[in-house]
Amino acid sequence: MRALVVGASGGIGGAIADALAARGDTVVRLSRSGQGLDITDPARVEAAFAALDGSFETIIIATGALGTPEKSLRALTIEAMLQQFAVNAAGPALVLRQAVRLLPRDRRSVLAALSARVGSIADNALGGWYSHRASKAALNQVLRTASIEIARTHPLAAVVALHPGTVDTALSAGHARAASASAPVAPAVAASRLLAVIDALGPADSGSFLDHAGRPVPW
């Protein structure tokens, strides 16, 4: 099996790539630090994907940014909000646009992007985190919409948003407890959980938002 991990230098992305390789998959890694991939730059995204050939049964977009979560409306700035949307929604959308051609049409495939439960509108009881919540909700809409289009040409594909849970990474340092009551898990544990979910997906799951145990997350 061939797998492509975008954001493979991050805590979760790196752990996913390592876990895929450990089980014998052929893994291609793309990242800012490794290949200079800036997902918010259309030209760089296009160039990175133009260098790839063949098909991938598994494509995982493990990019994202947190910034400084706002606790109130007074803390909102247009600069911070636009940056969150660029990295968390527009960037993955640019990757998705290029990644579609790498999915096989004649067999099962999975294209998954890491989202977050804080992007759920229905499951927002705490408030705050305006930019991050809104950007992840936008990502979820991009994936849901893309799943409908991709199903027309790739009927055996599953396009999903995944919530990895609270993971002990540099990205979440200092914010994990504010976002979740659960204790952070190691990236390797999160990767194992996410791959178990991915391995169980089929075309009927396309367009879903699932957590690390495979349970639906409300939109």
Tab-separated table of C-alpha atoms in Angstrom:
chain	number	residue	atom	x	y	z
A	1	MET	CA	0.000	0.000	0.000
A	2	ARG	CA	1.164	3.547	-0.718
A	3	ALA	CA	0.476	6.414	1.664
A	4	LEU	CA	1.048	10.150	1.422
A	5	VAL	CA	1.302	12.209	4.603
A	6	VAL	CA	1.173	15.984	4.244
A	7	GLY	CA	2.494	17.699	7.359
A	8	ALA	CA	4.789	14.773	8.138
A	9	SER	CA	7.199	16.861	10.213
A	10	GLY	CA	4.552	17.686	12.826
A	11	GLY	CA	3.970	15.694	15.983
A	12	ILE	CA	0.894	13.797	14.825
A	13	GLY	CA	1.810	13.747	11.135
A	14	GLY	CA	5.270	12.371	11.875
A	15	ALA	CA	3.855	9.681	14.153
A	16	ILE	CA	1.313	8.661	11.512
A	17	ALA	CA	3.990	8.450	8.827
A	18	ASP	CA	6.220	6.373	11.122
A	19	ALA	CA	3.359	4.015	11.996
A	20	LEU	CA	2.463	3.524	8.333
A	21	ALA	CA	6.073	2.770	7.469
A	22	ALA	CA	6.421	0.382	10.428
A	23	ARG	CA	3.575	-1.754	9.156
A	24	GLY	CA	5.101	-1.985	5.701
A	25	ASP	CA	3.380	0.744	3.717
A	26	THR	CA	5.377	2.812	1.260
A	27	VAL	CA	5.208	6.313	2.710
A	28	VAL	CA	5.832	9.625	0.957
A	29	ARG	CA	6.233	12.547	3.349
A	30	LEU	CA	5.622	16.199	2.545
A	31	SER	CA	6.246	19.050	4.962
A	32	ARG	CA	7.498	22.599	5.271
A	33	SER	CA	10.754	21.591	6.950
A	34	GLY	CA	11.383	18.633	4.666
A	35	GLN	CA	10.369	19.853	1.206
A	36	GLY	CA	9.674	23.535	1.826
A	37	LEU	CA	5.956	22.989	1.369
A	38	ASP	CA	3.912	26.047	2.321
A	39	ILE	CA	0.309	24.875	2.058
A	40	THR	CA	-0.910	28.475	1.847
A	41	ASP	CA	1.140	29.068	-1.324
A	42	PRO	CA	-0.718	27.647	-4.358
A	43	ALA	CA	2.427	27.547	-6.509
A	44	ARG	CA	4.391	25.564	-3.936
A	45	VAL	CA	1.539	23.136	-3.381
A	46	GLU	CA	1.167	22.593	-7.116
A	47	ALA	CA	4.913	22.072	-7.553
A	48	ALA	CA	5.129	19.583	-4.685
A	49	PHE	CA	2.300	17.484	-6.070
A	50	ALA	CA	3.530	17.732	-9.659
A	51	ALA	CA	6.627	15.844	-8.512
A	52	LEU	CA	4.497	12.889	-7.353
A	53	ASP	CA	3.328	10.074	-9.580
A	54	GLY	CA	1.344	6.902	-9.195
A	55	SER	CA	-1.589	6.570	-6.830
A	56	PHE	CA	-1.962	6.479	-3.056
A	57	GLU	CA	-4.526	4.372	-1.234
A	58	THR	CA	-4.129	6.606	1.824
A	59	ILE	CA	-3.650	10.381	1.828
A	60	ILE	CA	-3.548	12.155	5.176
A	61	ILE	CA	-3.478	15.936	5.597
A	62	ALA	CA	-1.974	16.452	9.047
A	63	THR	CA	-1.334	20.173	8.893
A	64	GLY	CA	-2.695	22.881	11.155
A	65	ALA	CA	-1.996	25.818	13.430
A	66	LEU	CA	-3.431	27.013	16.700
A	67	GLY	CA	-2.180	30.548	17.192
A	68	THR	CA	-3.253	32.332	20.356
A	69	PRO	CA	-6.830	31.291	21.168
A	70	GLU	CA	-9.075	34.263	21.932
A	71	LYS	CA	-10.987	34.173	25.197
A	72	SER	CA	-13.341	36.997	24.228
A	73	LEU	CA	-14.557	39.032	21.268
A	74	ARG	CA	-12.326	41.878	22.436
A	75	ALA	CA	-9.283	39.762	21.646
A	76	LEU	CA	-10.226	39.230	17.994
A	77	THR	CA	-7.997	40.649	15.286
A	78	ILE	CA	-8.429	40.343	11.538
A	79	GLU	CA	-4.773	39.352	11.129
A	80	ALA	CA	-5.016	36.405	13.521
A	81	MET	CA	-8.320	35.233	12.089
A	82	LEU	CA	-7.116	35.340	8.490
A	83	GLN	CA	-3.952	33.453	9.425
A	84	GLN	CA	-5.969	30.693	11.062
A	85	PHE	CA	-8.221	30.406	8.018
A	86	ALA	CA	-5.223	30.351	5.678
A	87	VAL	CA	-3.481	27.490	7.490
A	88	ASN	CA	-6.447	25.478	8.768
A	89	ALA	CA	-8.940	25.789	5.921
A	90	ALA	CA	-7.582	27.328	2.710
A	91	GLY	CA	-4.260	25.446	2.887
A	92	PRO	CA	-5.814	21.984	3.228
A	93	ALA	CA	-8.259	22.922	0.451
A	94	LEU	CA	-5.321	23.677	-1.868
A	95	VAL	CA	-3.765	20.332	-0.947
A	96	LEU	CA	-7.069	18.564	-1.501
A	97	ARG	CA	-7.379	20.097	-4.960
A	98	GLN	CA	-4.043	18.564	-5.977
A	99	ALA	CA	-4.445	15.294	-4.082
A	100	VAL	CA	-7.584	14.120	-5.845
A	101	ARG	CA	-5.708	13.018	-8.963
A	102	LEU	CA	-3.530	10.719	-6.830
A	103	LEU	CA	-6.460	8.674	-5.523
A	104	PRO	CA	-7.075	5.384	-7.357
A	105	ARG	CA	-10.427	5.118	-9.097
A	106	ASP	CA	-10.645	1.327	-9.200
A	107	ARG	CA	-10.199	0.434	-5.524
A	108	ARG	CA	-10.795	1.640	-1.985
A	109	SER	CA	-8.939	4.747	-0.846
A	110	VAL	CA	-9.049	7.202	2.045
A	111	LEU	CA	-8.347	10.918	2.088
A	112	ALA	CA	-8.406	12.152	5.672
A	113	ALA	CA	-7.644	15.556	7.136
A	114	LEU	CA	-7.039	16.324	10.785
A	115	SER	CA	-9.740	18.612	12.079
A	116	ALA	CA	-10.712	19.220	15.714
A	117	ARG	CA	-13.766	18.850	17.917
A	118	VAL	CA	-13.569	22.588	18.616
A	119	GLY	CA	-14.702	23.041	15.012
A	120	SER	CA	-18.062	21.491	15.871
A	121	ILE	CA	-20.831	24.080	16.018
A	122	ALA	CA	-23.269	21.763	17.797
A	123	ASP	CA	-20.711	20.700	20.402
A	124	ASN	CA	-19.622	24.186	21.468
A	125	ALA	CA	-20.553	24.737	25.088
A	126	LEU	CA	-17.531	26.713	26.267
A	127	GLY	CA	-17.160	29.507	23.697
A	128	GLY	CA	-13.875	31.284	23.060
A	129	TRP	CA	-11.225	30.199	20.568
A	130	TYR	CA	-13.046	32.164	17.860
A	131	SER	CA	-10.511	31.991	15.032
A	132	HIS	CA	-9.509	28.389	15.605
A	133	ARG	CA	-13.089	27.152	15.964
A	134	ALA	CA	-14.221	29.002	12.856
A	135	SER	CA	-11.272	27.849	10.736
A	136	LYS	CA	-11.802	24.199	11.676
A	137	ALA	CA	-15.522	24.497	10.974
A	138	ALA	CA	-14.586	25.877	7.555
A	139	LEU	CA	-12.244	22.921	6.987
A	140	ASN	CA	-15.063	20.538	7.851
A	141	GLN	CA	-17.286	22.180	5.251
A	142	VAL	CA	-14.547	21.953	2.626
A	143	LEU	CA	-14.151	18.215	3.291
A	144	ARG	CA	-17.874	17.546	3.348
A	145	THR	CA	-18.345	19.392	0.053
A	146	ALA	CA	-15.339	17.702	-1.552
A	147	SER	CA	-16.624	14.283	-0.532
A	148	ILE	CA	-19.711	14.827	-2.685
A	149	GLU	CA	-17.700	15.858	-5.731
A	150	ILE	CA	-15.062	13.158	-5.342
A	151	ALA	CA	-17.690	10.420	-5.030
A	152	ARG	CA	-18.698	11.099	-8.640
A	153	THR	CA	-15.277	10.123	-9.993
A	154	HIS	CA	-13.926	7.952	-7.162
A	155	PRO	CA	-16.894	5.902	-5.904
A	156	LEU	CA	-14.704	3.733	-3.647
A	157	ALA	CA	-13.061	6.669	-1.841
A	158	ALA	CA	-13.751	7.889	1.683
A	159	VAL	CA	-13.092	11.581	2.369
A	160	VAL	CA	-13.282	12.351	6.082
A	161	ALA	CA	-12.440	14.849	8.819
A	162	LEU	CA	-10.781	13.308	11.873
A	163	HIS	CA	-10.520	14.591	15.436
A	164	PRO	CA	-7.296	13.161	16.926
A	165	GLY	CA	-8.134	13.934	20.523
A	166	THR	CA	-5.819	15.786	22.879
A	167	VAL	CA	-2.264	14.989	21.807
A	168	ASP	CA	0.977	15.931	23.553
A	169	THR	CA	2.677	17.988	20.814
A	170	ALA	CA	4.423	21.327	20.561
A	171	LEU	CA	1.320	22.692	18.849
A	172	SER	CA	-0.934	21.961	21.810
A	173	ALA	CA	1.533	22.773	24.591
A	174	GLY	CA	-0.093	25.085	27.095
A	175	HIS	CA	-3.513	24.824	25.467
A	176	ALA	CA	-4.534	21.173	25.816
A	177	ARG	CA	-6.230	21.549	29.178
A	178	ALA	CA	-8.116	24.623	28.000
A	179	ALA	CA	-9.501	22.703	25.033
A	180	SER	CA	-10.273	19.376	26.677
A	181	ALA	CA	-10.753	17.768	30.030
A	182	SER	CA	-8.889	14.645	28.908
A	183	ALA	CA	-5.180	14.117	29.486
A	184	PRO	CA	-2.985	14.403	26.378
A	185	VAL	CA	-1.785	11.165	24.767
A	186	ALA	CA	1.545	10.586	23.042
A	187	PRO	CA	1.624	11.171	19.260
A	188	ALA	CA	2.315	7.469	18.667
A	189	VAL	CA	-0.849	6.552	20.570
A	190	ALA	CA	-2.891	9.105	18.621
A	191	ALA	CA	-1.460	7.788	15.346
A	192	SER	CA	-2.380	4.207	16.222
A	193	ARG	CA	-5.929	5.225	17.060
A	194	LEU	CA	-6.363	7.281	13.901
A	195	LEU	CA	-5.003	4.543	11.645
A	196	ALA	CA	-7.416	2.053	13.208
A	197	VAL	CA	-10.257	4.395	12.249
A	198	ILE	CA	-8.868	4.936	8.746
A	199	ASP	CA	-8.443	1.199	8.167
A	200	ALA	CA	-12.128	0.619	8.943
A	201	LEU	CA	-13.470	3.304	6.591
A	202	GLY	CA	-15.414	2.564	3.437
A	203	PRO	CA	-17.209	4.637	0.796
A	204	ALA	CA	-20.320	4.828	2.970
A	205	ASP	CA	-18.302	6.817	5.530
A	206	SER	CA	-17.271	9.506	3.056
A	207	GLY	CA	-18.249	12.973	4.195
A	208	SER	CA	-18.074	12.050	7.887
A	209	PHE	CA	-16.526	13.848	10.856
A	210	LEU	CA	-15.166	11.195	13.235
A	211	ASP	CA	-13.132	11.148	16.420
A	212	HIS	CA	-10.122	8.957	17.228
A	213	ALA	CA	-12.395	6.079	18.241
A	214	GLY	CA	-14.430	6.200	15.048
A	215	ARG	CA	-17.408	7.890	16.712
A	216	PRO	CA	-19.277	10.599	14.779
A	217	VAL	CA	-18.625	14.163	15.909
A	218	PRO	CA	-21.616	16.498	15.473
A	219	TRP	CA	-21.183	19.204	12.889
